[in-house]
């Protein structure tokens, strides 16, 4: 999530620095579309899909992934005319989001977790973790107008620090499933071994 937020807010600036300032607008828009959709797609692809495969239920998500691929191609062809490369990015983003919602619903059903309960647990925590980071990145972009590689590296470093502090003190505080204190003690013990 943190890398995605960085790319969505400051990724266009990086492209402008790396390639040419003229790339910040058009290539930046494509990057933002794809990154924002990946914030929905990748967690489901990385967690819910392997859970379904582990449960021996790969058929439905495999068919959904193939359908998303076909829809991706179709939408990209239709949207490239009116929107250019951003249309192709939308043609990829829309099927990815639809796939994620579909597979998430299937995974929740298979695990006997209601979708509202899952969302009630995940969305507030993700929001608490994302809002301070997003505010910080927007400040770097709009307030400080960061454009240099040094500024981008500084923004990324401060962002990681803010995200870590936010997670430790707010996101995972009193979490019924994650006890950071025990996990950190275990990791520390392993590092000594």
C-alpha positions as a LaTeX table, in Angstrom:
\begin{tabular}{lrrr}
\hline
Residue & $x$ (\AA) & $y$ (\AA) & $z$ (\AA) \\
\hline
Unk1 & 0.00 & 0.00 & 0.00 \\
Unk2 & 2.77 & 2.42 & 0.91 \\
Unk3 & 4.61 & 1.99 & $-2.39$ \\
Unk4 & 1.30 & 2.38 & $-4.23$ \\
Unk5 & 0.51 & 5.63 & $-2.46$ \\
Unk6 & 3.99 & 6.94 & $-3.21$ \\
Unk7 & 3.66 & 6.05 & $-6.90$ \\
Unk8 & 0.15 & 7.52 & $-7.12$ \\
Unk9 & 1.19 & 10.86 & $-5.62$ \\
Unk10 & 4.87 & 11.29 & $-6.50$ \\
Unk11 & 5.32 & 8.73 & $-9.27$ \\
Unk12 & 4.54 & 11.27 & $-12.00$ \\
Unk13 & 7.19 & 13.59 & $-10.55$ \\
Unk14 & 9.69 & 10.73 & $-10.62$ \\
Unk15 & 8.87 & 10.07 & $-14.28$ \\
Unk16 & 9.36 & 13.76 & $-15.01$ \\
Unk17 & 12.74 & 13.73 & $-13.30$ \\
Unk18 & 13.87 & 10.41 & $-14.77$ \\
Unk19 & 12.75 & 10.72 & $-18.40$ \\
Unk20 & 11.72 & 14.29 & $-19.15$ \\
Unk21 & 9.35 & 16.81 & $-17.54$ \\
Unk22 & 6.96 & 16.38 & $-20.48$ \\
Unk23 & 6.31 & 12.78 & $-19.36$ \\
Unk24 & 4.95 & 13.82 & $-15.97$ \\
Unk25 & 1.43 & 14.50 & $-17.29$ \\
Unk26 & 0.60 & 11.73 & $-19.77$ \\
Unk27 & 2.76 & 8.92 & $-18.37$ \\
Unk28 & 1.93 & 10.05 & $-14.83$ \\
Unk29 & $-1.81$ & 9.68 & $-15.48$ \\
Unk30 & $-1.30$ & 6.13 & $-16.77$ \\
Unk31 & 0.82 & 5.30 & $-13.74$ \\
Unk32 & $-1.79$ & 6.71 & $-11.36$ \\
Unk33 & $-4.64$ & 4.75 & $-12.95$ \\
Unk34 & $-2.73$ & 1.48 & $-12.80$ \\
Unk35 & $-1.40$ & 2.03 & $-9.29$ \\
Unk36 & $-4.78$ & 2.96 & $-7.82$ \\
Unk37 & $-6.36$ & $-0.16$ & $-9.33$ \\
Unk38 & $-3.48$ & $-2.26$ & $-8.01$ \\
Unk39 & $-4.29$ & $-1.12$ & $-4.46$ \\
Unk40 & $-7.49$ & $-3.16$ & $-4.84$ \\
Unk41 & $-6.21$ & $-5.92$ & $-7.13$ \\
Unk42 & $-2.88$ & $-6.90$ & $-5.59$ \\
Unk43 & $-3.99$ & $-7.67$ & $-2.01$ \\
Unk44 & $-6.70$ & $-9.98$ & $-3.35$ \\
Unk45 & $-4.33$ & $-11.52$ & $-5.89$ \\
Unk46 & $-1.68$ & $-12.04$ & $-3.21$ \\
Unk47 & $-3.91$ & $-13.33$ & $-0.40$ \\
Unk48 & $-7.42$ & $-14.41$ & $-1.41$ \\
Unk49 & $-6.38$ & $-16.21$ & $-4.60$ \\
Unk50 & $-3.72$ & $-18.39$ & $-2.90$ \\
Unk51 & $-6.21$ & $-19.15$ & $-0.12$ \\
Unk52 & $-8.70$ & $-20.43$ & $-2.69$ \\
Unk53 & $-5.99$ & $-22.44$ & $-4.43$ \\
Unk54 & $-4.96$ & $-23.89$ & $-1.05$ \\
Unk55 & $-8.57$ & $-24.87$ & $-0.40$ \\
Unk56 & $-8.58$ & $-26.76$ & $-3.69$ \\
Unk57 & $-10.90$ & $-24.23$ & $-5.36$ \\
Unk58 & $-8.81$ & $-22.76$ & $-8.21$ \\
Unk59 & $-11.38$ & $-23.24$ & $-10.99$ \\
Unk60 & $-13.64$ & $-20.23$ & $-10.44$ \\
Unk61 & $-10.84$ & $-17.69$ & $-9.89$ \\
Unk62 & $-8.98$ & $-19.09$ & $-12.92$ \\
Unk63 & $-12.05$ & $-18.60$ & $-15.10$ \\
Unk64 & $-12.52$ & $-15.11$ & $-13.62$ \\
Unk65 & $-8.89$ & $-14.25$ & $-14.37$ \\
Unk66 & $-9.28$ & $-15.41$ & $-17.98$ \\
Unk67 & $-12.50$ & $-13.37$ & $-18.29$ \\
Unk68 & $-10.71$ & $-10.34$ & $-16.83$ \\
Unk69 & $-8.00$ & $-10.77$ & $-19.46$ \\
Unk70 & $-10.55$ & $-10.85$ & $-22.28$ \\
Unk71 & $-12.37$ & $-7.83$ & $-20.82$ \\
Unk72 & $-9.00$ & $-6.06$ & $-20.47$ \\
Unk73 & $-8.29$ & $-6.53$ & $-24.16$ \\
Unk74 & $-11.79$ & $-5.45$ & $-25.21$ \\
Unk75 & $-11.91$ & $-2.35$ & $-23.02$ \\
Unk76 & $-8.39$ & $-1.35$ & $-24.03$ \\
Unk77 & $-9.35$ & $-1.50$ & $-27.71$ \\
Unk78 & $-12.55$ & 0.48 & $-27.11$ \\
Unk79 & $-11.00$ & 3.10 & $-24.81$ \\
Unk80 & $-7.73$ & 3.80 & $-26.65$ \\
Unk81 & $-9.53$ & 5.89 & $-29.28$ \\
Unk82 & $-11.18$ & 8.43 & $-27.00$ \\
Unk83 & $-8.62$ & 8.40 & $-24.15$ \\
Unk84 & $-5.32$ & 7.30 & $-25.69$ \\
Unk85 & $-2.88$ & 5.48 & $-23.46$ \\
Unk86 & $-4.92$ & 6.42 & $-20.38$ \\
Unk87 & $-7.79$ & 4.47 & $-21.99$ \\
Unk88 & $-5.60$ & 1.39 & $-22.22$ \\
Unk89 & $-4.72$ & 1.85 & $-18.54$ \\
Unk90 & $-8.45$ & 2.08 & $-17.72$ \\
Unk91 & $-8.99$ & $-1.02$ & $-19.83$ \\
Unk92 & $-6.58$ & $-2.82$ & $-17.52$ \\
Unk93 & $-7.69$ & $-1.21$ & $-14.26$ \\
Unk94 & $-11.43$ & $-1.88$ & $-14.56$ \\
Unk95 & $-11.15$ & $-5.68$ & $-15.08$ \\
Unk96 & $-8.54$ & $-5.90$ & $-12.32$ \\
Unk97 & $-10.89$ & $-4.24$ & $-9.85$ \\
Unk98 & $-13.85$ & $-6.38$ & $-10.96$ \\
Unk99 & $-11.71$ & $-9.52$ & $-10.62$ \\
Unk100 & $-10.60$ & $-8.47$ & $-7.13$ \\
Unk101 & $-14.15$ & $-7.83$ & $-5.92$ \\
Unk102 & $-15.35$ & $-11.15$ & $-7.36$ \\
Unk103 & $-12.50$ & $-13.24$ & $-5.93$ \\
Unk104 & $-12.74$ & $-11.49$ & $-2.56$ \\
Unk105 & $-16.45$ & $-12.36$ & $-2.37$ \\
Unk106 & $-15.69$ & $-16.00$ & $-3.23$ \\
Unk107 & $-12.87$ & $-16.21$ & $-0.67$ \\
Unk108 & $-15.08$ & $-14.74$ & 2.05 \\
Unk109 & $-17.82$ & $-17.22$ & 1.20 \\
Unk110 & $-15.41$ & $-20.17$ & 1.28 \\
Unk111 & $-13.93$ & $-19.05$ & 4.60 \\
Unk112 & $-17.41$ & $-18.40$ & 6.00 \\
Unk113 & $-16.61$ & $-14.75$ & 6.67 \\
Unk114 & $-19.25$ & $-12.25$ & 5.68 \\
Unk115 & $-18.02$ & $-9.63$ & 3.23 \\
Unk116 & $-19.31$ & $-6.77$ & 5.45 \\
Unk117 & $-17.40$ & $-8.18$ & 8.45 \\
Unk118 & $-14.24$ & $-8.52$ & 6.38 \\
Unk119 & $-14.58$ & $-4.96$ & 5.09 \\
Unk120 & $-15.37$ & $-3.69$ & 8.60 \\
Unk121 & $-12.06$ & $-5.17$ & 9.80 \\
Unk122 & $-9.82$ & $-4.29$ & 6.84 \\
Unk123 & $-11.00$ & $-0.93$ & 5.48 \\
Unk124 & $-10.76$ & 1.16 & 8.67 \\
Unk125 & $-7.27$ & $-0.20$ & 9.41 \\
Unk126 & $-6.08$ & 0.42 & 5.87 \\
Unk127 & $-7.58$ & 3.91 & 5.97 \\
Unk128 & $-5.89$ & 4.76 & 9.28 \\
Unk129 & $-2.59$ & 3.58 & 7.80 \\
Unk130 & $-3.09$ & 5.41 & 4.51 \\
Unk131 & $-4.44$ & 8.83 & 5.51 \\
Unk132 & $-1.33$ & 10.19 & 7.30 \\
Unk133 & 0.92 & 8.83 & 4.53 \\
Unk134 & $-1.29$ & 10.32 & 1.83 \\
Unk135 & $-1.39$ & 13.69 & 3.60 \\
Unk136 & 2.40 & 13.66 & 3.94 \\
Unk137 & 2.93 & 12.77 & 0.28 \\
Unk138 & 0.49 & 15.47 & $-0.85$ \\
Unk139 & 2.39 & 17.97 & 1.29 \\
Unk140 & 5.64 & 16.93 & $-0.39$ \\
Unk141 & 4.02 & 17.26 & $-3.83$ \\
Unk142 & 1.85 & 20.36 & $-3.44$ \\
Unk143 & 3.40 & 22.18 & $-0.49$ \\
Unk144 & 7.10 & 21.58 & $-1.05$ \\
Unk145 & 6.77 & 20.94 & $-4.80$ \\
Unk146 & 9.34 & 18.15 & $-4.68$ \\
Unk147 & 10.87 & 17.44 & $-8.09$ \\
Unk148 & 14.51 & 16.44 & $-7.48$ \\
Unk149 & 15.67 & 12.90 & $-6.82$ \\
Unk150 & 16.90 & 14.00 & $-3.39$ \\
Unk151 & 13.44 & 15.34 & $-2.58$ \\
Unk152 & 11.77 & 12.17 & $-3.82$ \\
Unk153 & 14.11 & 9.96 & $-1.76$ \\
Unk154 & 13.53 & 12.15 & 1.28 \\
Unk155 & 9.76 & 11.95 & 0.78 \\
Unk156 & 9.93 & 8.16 & 0.46 \\
Unk157 & 12.10 & 7.79 & 3.57 \\
Unk158 & 9.89 & 10.02 & 5.71 \\
Unk159 & 6.82 & 8.22 & 4.33 \\
Unk160 & 8.14 & 4.82 & 5.47 \\
Unk161 & 8.85 & 6.22 & 8.92 \\
Unk162 & 5.38 & 7.77 & 9.25 \\
Unk163 & 3.73 & 4.57 & 8.02 \\
Unk164 & 5.68 & 2.43 & 10.50 \\
Unk165 & 4.79 & 4.69 & 13.41 \\
Unk166 & 1.15 & 4.83 & 12.32 \\
Unk167 & 0.93 & 1.05 & 12.06 \\
Unk168 & 2.58 & 0.39 & 15.40 \\
Unk169 & 0.60 & 2.95 & 17.40 \\
Unk170 & $-2.76$ & 3.02 & 15.60 \\
Unk171 & $-3.38$ & 0.36 & 12.95 \\
Unk172 & $-2.41$ & $-2.70$ & 14.98 \\
Unk173 & $-3.21$ & $-1.30$ & 18.40 \\
Unk174 & $-5.70$ & $-3.61$ & 20.14 \\
Unk175 & $-5.99$ & $-5.71$ & 16.99 \\
Unk176 & $-7.81$ & $-8.98$ & 17.76 \\
Unk177 & $-5.68$ & $-10.96$ & 15.28 \\
Unk178 & $-2.24$ & $-9.34$ & 15.38 \\
Unk179 & $-0.15$ & $-8.81$ & 18.50 \\
Unk180 & 2.83 & $-6.77$ & 17.37 \\
Unk181 & 4.56 & $-6.94$ & 20.73 \\
Unk182 & 4.73 & $-10.75$ & 20.66 \\
Unk183 & 5.68 & $-10.78$ & 16.96 \\
Unk184 & 8.51 & $-8.29$ & 17.50 \\
Unk185 & 9.84 & $-10.25$ & 20.49 \\
Unk186 & 9.85 & $-13.44$ & 18.38 \\
Unk187 & 11.68 & $-11.73$ & 15.53 \\
Unk188 & 14.21 & $-10.29$ & 17.92 \\
Unk189 & 14.84 & $-13.74$ & 19.40 \\
Unk190 & 15.35 & $-15.17$ & 15.90 \\
Unk191 & 17.80 & $-12.41$ & 15.00 \\
Unk192 & 20.02 & $-13.42$ & 17.93 \\
Unk193 & 20.09 & $-17.08$ & 16.90 \\
\hline
\end{tabular}
